[in-house]
Amino acid sequence: PVQRSASPPPVRSEARSASRASIVPAGVSPDVVGPQLKVIILGDAGVGKSCLADCFAFGEAGDLAVKRHSSVARTKEIRHVSGMTLSLEVIDLPAAQHESSIARATYYSTVHGVIFVYDMTDHQSFAGLEEWVSLFHRHNRDHNLPKAFVGNKLDFGESHFRKVSVPEGQAIAAKHHGAFHEVSAIGGMNVAQLFERLASTIAETTFGLEGNSPRMPKR
């Protein structure tokens, strides 16, 4: 059940943005259905895209989750601060479909947001992000589309295994006007915040959903 509080504790602005999708103000009905949102996860093979999608949608990742959940899309409901329930569909294409121009045109052009993922223990996967951004925008010309740049494998991040620094990740996110996150898809660290923040950004900037009013969004 969602916790309601008339006087939530003060938080930093970035943390407040990350939690906007999960808090419902007192007196607002939680049953108002909001927009259906669709995001796609892009990045090199092995960076943990499927683990990230599974961790968000099912609360588990790794080989067990792959065996249980082999579909291209995972869907989960998120509660927005307005009281609306947002349905977030996360698309994780198999590698072969990224090679198909038809699949790229179908999936890339119809999403409301995109997550670019790299492995913070592999600098080559980080260097490949620019190519993924370019490929995405060949099929989706909306450069203002909400984006997130995500360094995965934070469970290794504070050791000698880290190959991509925080300032590097922040710089590419700023360059492309996206949010920056570091997560651990296996451990679940910061995963919910990533998707909640992106869902809120999409709902508010793309659909015109207001933070305090449960009105239906503009299209």
mmCIF file of C-alpha atoms in Angstrom, residues 133-213:
data_model
loop_
_atom_site.group_PDB
_atom_site.id
_atom_site.type_symbol
_atom_site.label_atom_id
_atom_site.label_comp_id
_atom_site.label_asym_id
_atom_site.label_seq_id
_atom_site.Cartn_x
_atom_site.Cartn_y
_atom_site.Cartn_z
ATOM 1 C CA VAL A 133 22.081 7.918 -29.598
ATOM 2 C CA SER A 134 22.707 8.543 -33.297
ATOM 3 C CA LEU A 135 21.000 5.294 -34.311
ATOM 4 C CA PHE A 136 17.984 6.055 -32.153
ATOM 5 C CA HIS A 137 17.501 9.533 -33.586
ATOM 6 C CA ARG A 138 17.674 8.258 -37.141
ATOM 7 C CA HIS A 139 14.300 6.675 -36.422
ATOM 8 C CA ASN A 140 12.989 9.102 -33.808
ATOM 9 C CA ARG A 141 13.584 12.752 -34.667
ATOM 10 C CA ASP A 142 12.333 14.115 -31.350
ATOM 11 C CA HIS A 143 15.556 15.294 -29.701
ATOM 12 C CA ASN A 144 13.550 16.597 -26.726
ATOM 13 C CA LEU A 145 12.317 13.105 -25.887
ATOM 14 C CA PRO A 146 12.998 12.295 -22.214
ATOM 15 C CA LYS A 147 16.244 10.341 -21.892
ATOM 16 C CA ALA A 148 18.252 8.664 -19.165
ATOM 17 C CA PHE A 149 21.915 7.687 -19.325
ATOM 18 C CA VAL A 150 22.555 4.809 -16.965
ATOM 19 C CA GLY A 151 25.753 3.278 -15.675
ATOM 20 C CA ASN A 152 24.979 -0.286 -14.615
ATOM 21 C CA LYS A 153 26.900 -2.590 -12.240
ATOM 22 C CA LEU A 154 27.163 -0.112 -9.404
ATOM 23 C CA ASP A 155 27.849 -3.101 -7.169
ATOM 24 C CA PHE A 156 31.347 -2.986 -8.719
ATOM 25 C CA GLY A 157 31.407 0.792 -9.033
ATOM 26 C CA GLU A 158 33.418 1.786 -5.999
ATOM 27 C CA SER A 159 36.169 -0.760 -6.585
ATOM 28 C CA HIS A 160 39.114 -0.982 -8.948
ATOM 29 C CA PHE A 161 36.700 -2.501 -11.508
ATOM 30 C CA ARG A 162 35.178 0.909 -12.275
ATOM 31 C CA LYS A 163 36.291 2.192 -15.686
ATOM 32 C CA VAL A 164 33.801 5.046 -16.220
ATOM 33 C CA SER A 165 33.812 7.955 -13.785
ATOM 34 C CA VAL A 166 30.748 9.770 -12.491
ATOM 35 C CA PRO A 167 31.770 13.043 -14.247
ATOM 36 C CA GLU A 168 31.999 11.171 -17.577
ATOM 37 C CA GLY A 169 28.485 9.820 -17.147
ATOM 38 C CA GLN A 170 27.151 13.208 -16.093
ATOM 39 C CA ALA A 171 28.804 14.871 -19.091
ATOM 40 C CA ILE A 172 27.198 12.679 -21.751
ATOM 41 C CA ALA A 173 23.808 13.004 -20.050
ATOM 42 C CA ALA A 174 24.140 16.796 -19.995
ATOM 43 C CA LYS A 175 25.268 16.856 -23.634
ATOM 44 C CA HIS A 176 22.083 15.095 -24.740
ATOM 45 C CA HIS A 177 19.808 16.794 -22.166
ATOM 46 C CA GLY A 178 19.117 13.587 -20.281
ATOM 47 C CA ALA A 179 19.132 12.417 -16.681
ATOM 48 C CA PHE A 180 22.090 10.545 -15.234
ATOM 49 C CA HIS A 181 21.860 7.493 -12.983
ATOM 50 C CA GLU A 182 24.110 4.763 -11.692
ATOM 51 C CA VAL A 183 22.377 1.514 -10.768
ATOM 52 C CA SER A 184 22.876 -2.123 -9.930
ATOM 53 C CA ALA A 185 20.380 -4.250 -11.837
ATOM 54 C CA ILE A 186 21.430 -7.352 -9.919
ATOM 55 C CA GLY A 187 21.230 -5.733 -6.493
ATOM 56 C CA GLY A 188 18.299 -3.436 -7.342
ATOM 57 C CA MET A 189 20.183 -0.326 -6.226
ATOM 58 C CA ASN A 190 18.583 2.888 -7.608
ATOM 59 C CA VAL A 191 16.542 0.951 -10.203
ATOM 60 C CA ALA A 192 13.096 2.026 -8.959
ATOM 61 C CA GLN A 193 14.219 5.662 -8.772
ATOM 62 C CA LEU A 194 15.429 5.532 -12.386
ATOM 63 C CA PHE A 195 12.108 4.348 -13.802
ATOM 64 C CA GLU A 196 9.949 6.460 -11.472
ATOM 65 C CA ARG A 197 11.799 9.629 -12.399
ATOM 66 C CA LEU A 198 11.673 8.881 -16.132
ATOM 67 C CA ALA A 199 7.959 8.013 -15.966
ATOM 68 C CA SER A 200 7.210 11.276 -14.137
ATOM 69 C CA THR A 201 9.222 13.292 -16.654
ATOM 70 C CA ILE A 202 7.373 11.716 -19.580
ATOM 71 C CA ALA A 203 3.952 12.143 -17.953
ATOM 72 C CA GLU A 204 4.572 15.798 -17.114
ATOM 73 C CA THR A 205 6.522 17.026 -20.172
ATOM 74 C CA THR A 206 5.053 14.874 -22.937
ATOM 75 C CA PHE A 207 1.485 14.365 -21.731
ATOM 76 C CA GLY A 208 1.070 17.572 -19.724
ATOM 77 C CA LEU A 209 0.169 15.774 -16.503
ATOM 78 C CA GLU A 210 0.280 18.195 -13.579
ATOM 79 C CA GLY A 211 1.883 17.304 -10.287
ATOM 80 C CA ASN A 212 -1.082 18.231 -8.075
ATOM 81 C CA SER A 213 -4.122 17.829 -10.296
#
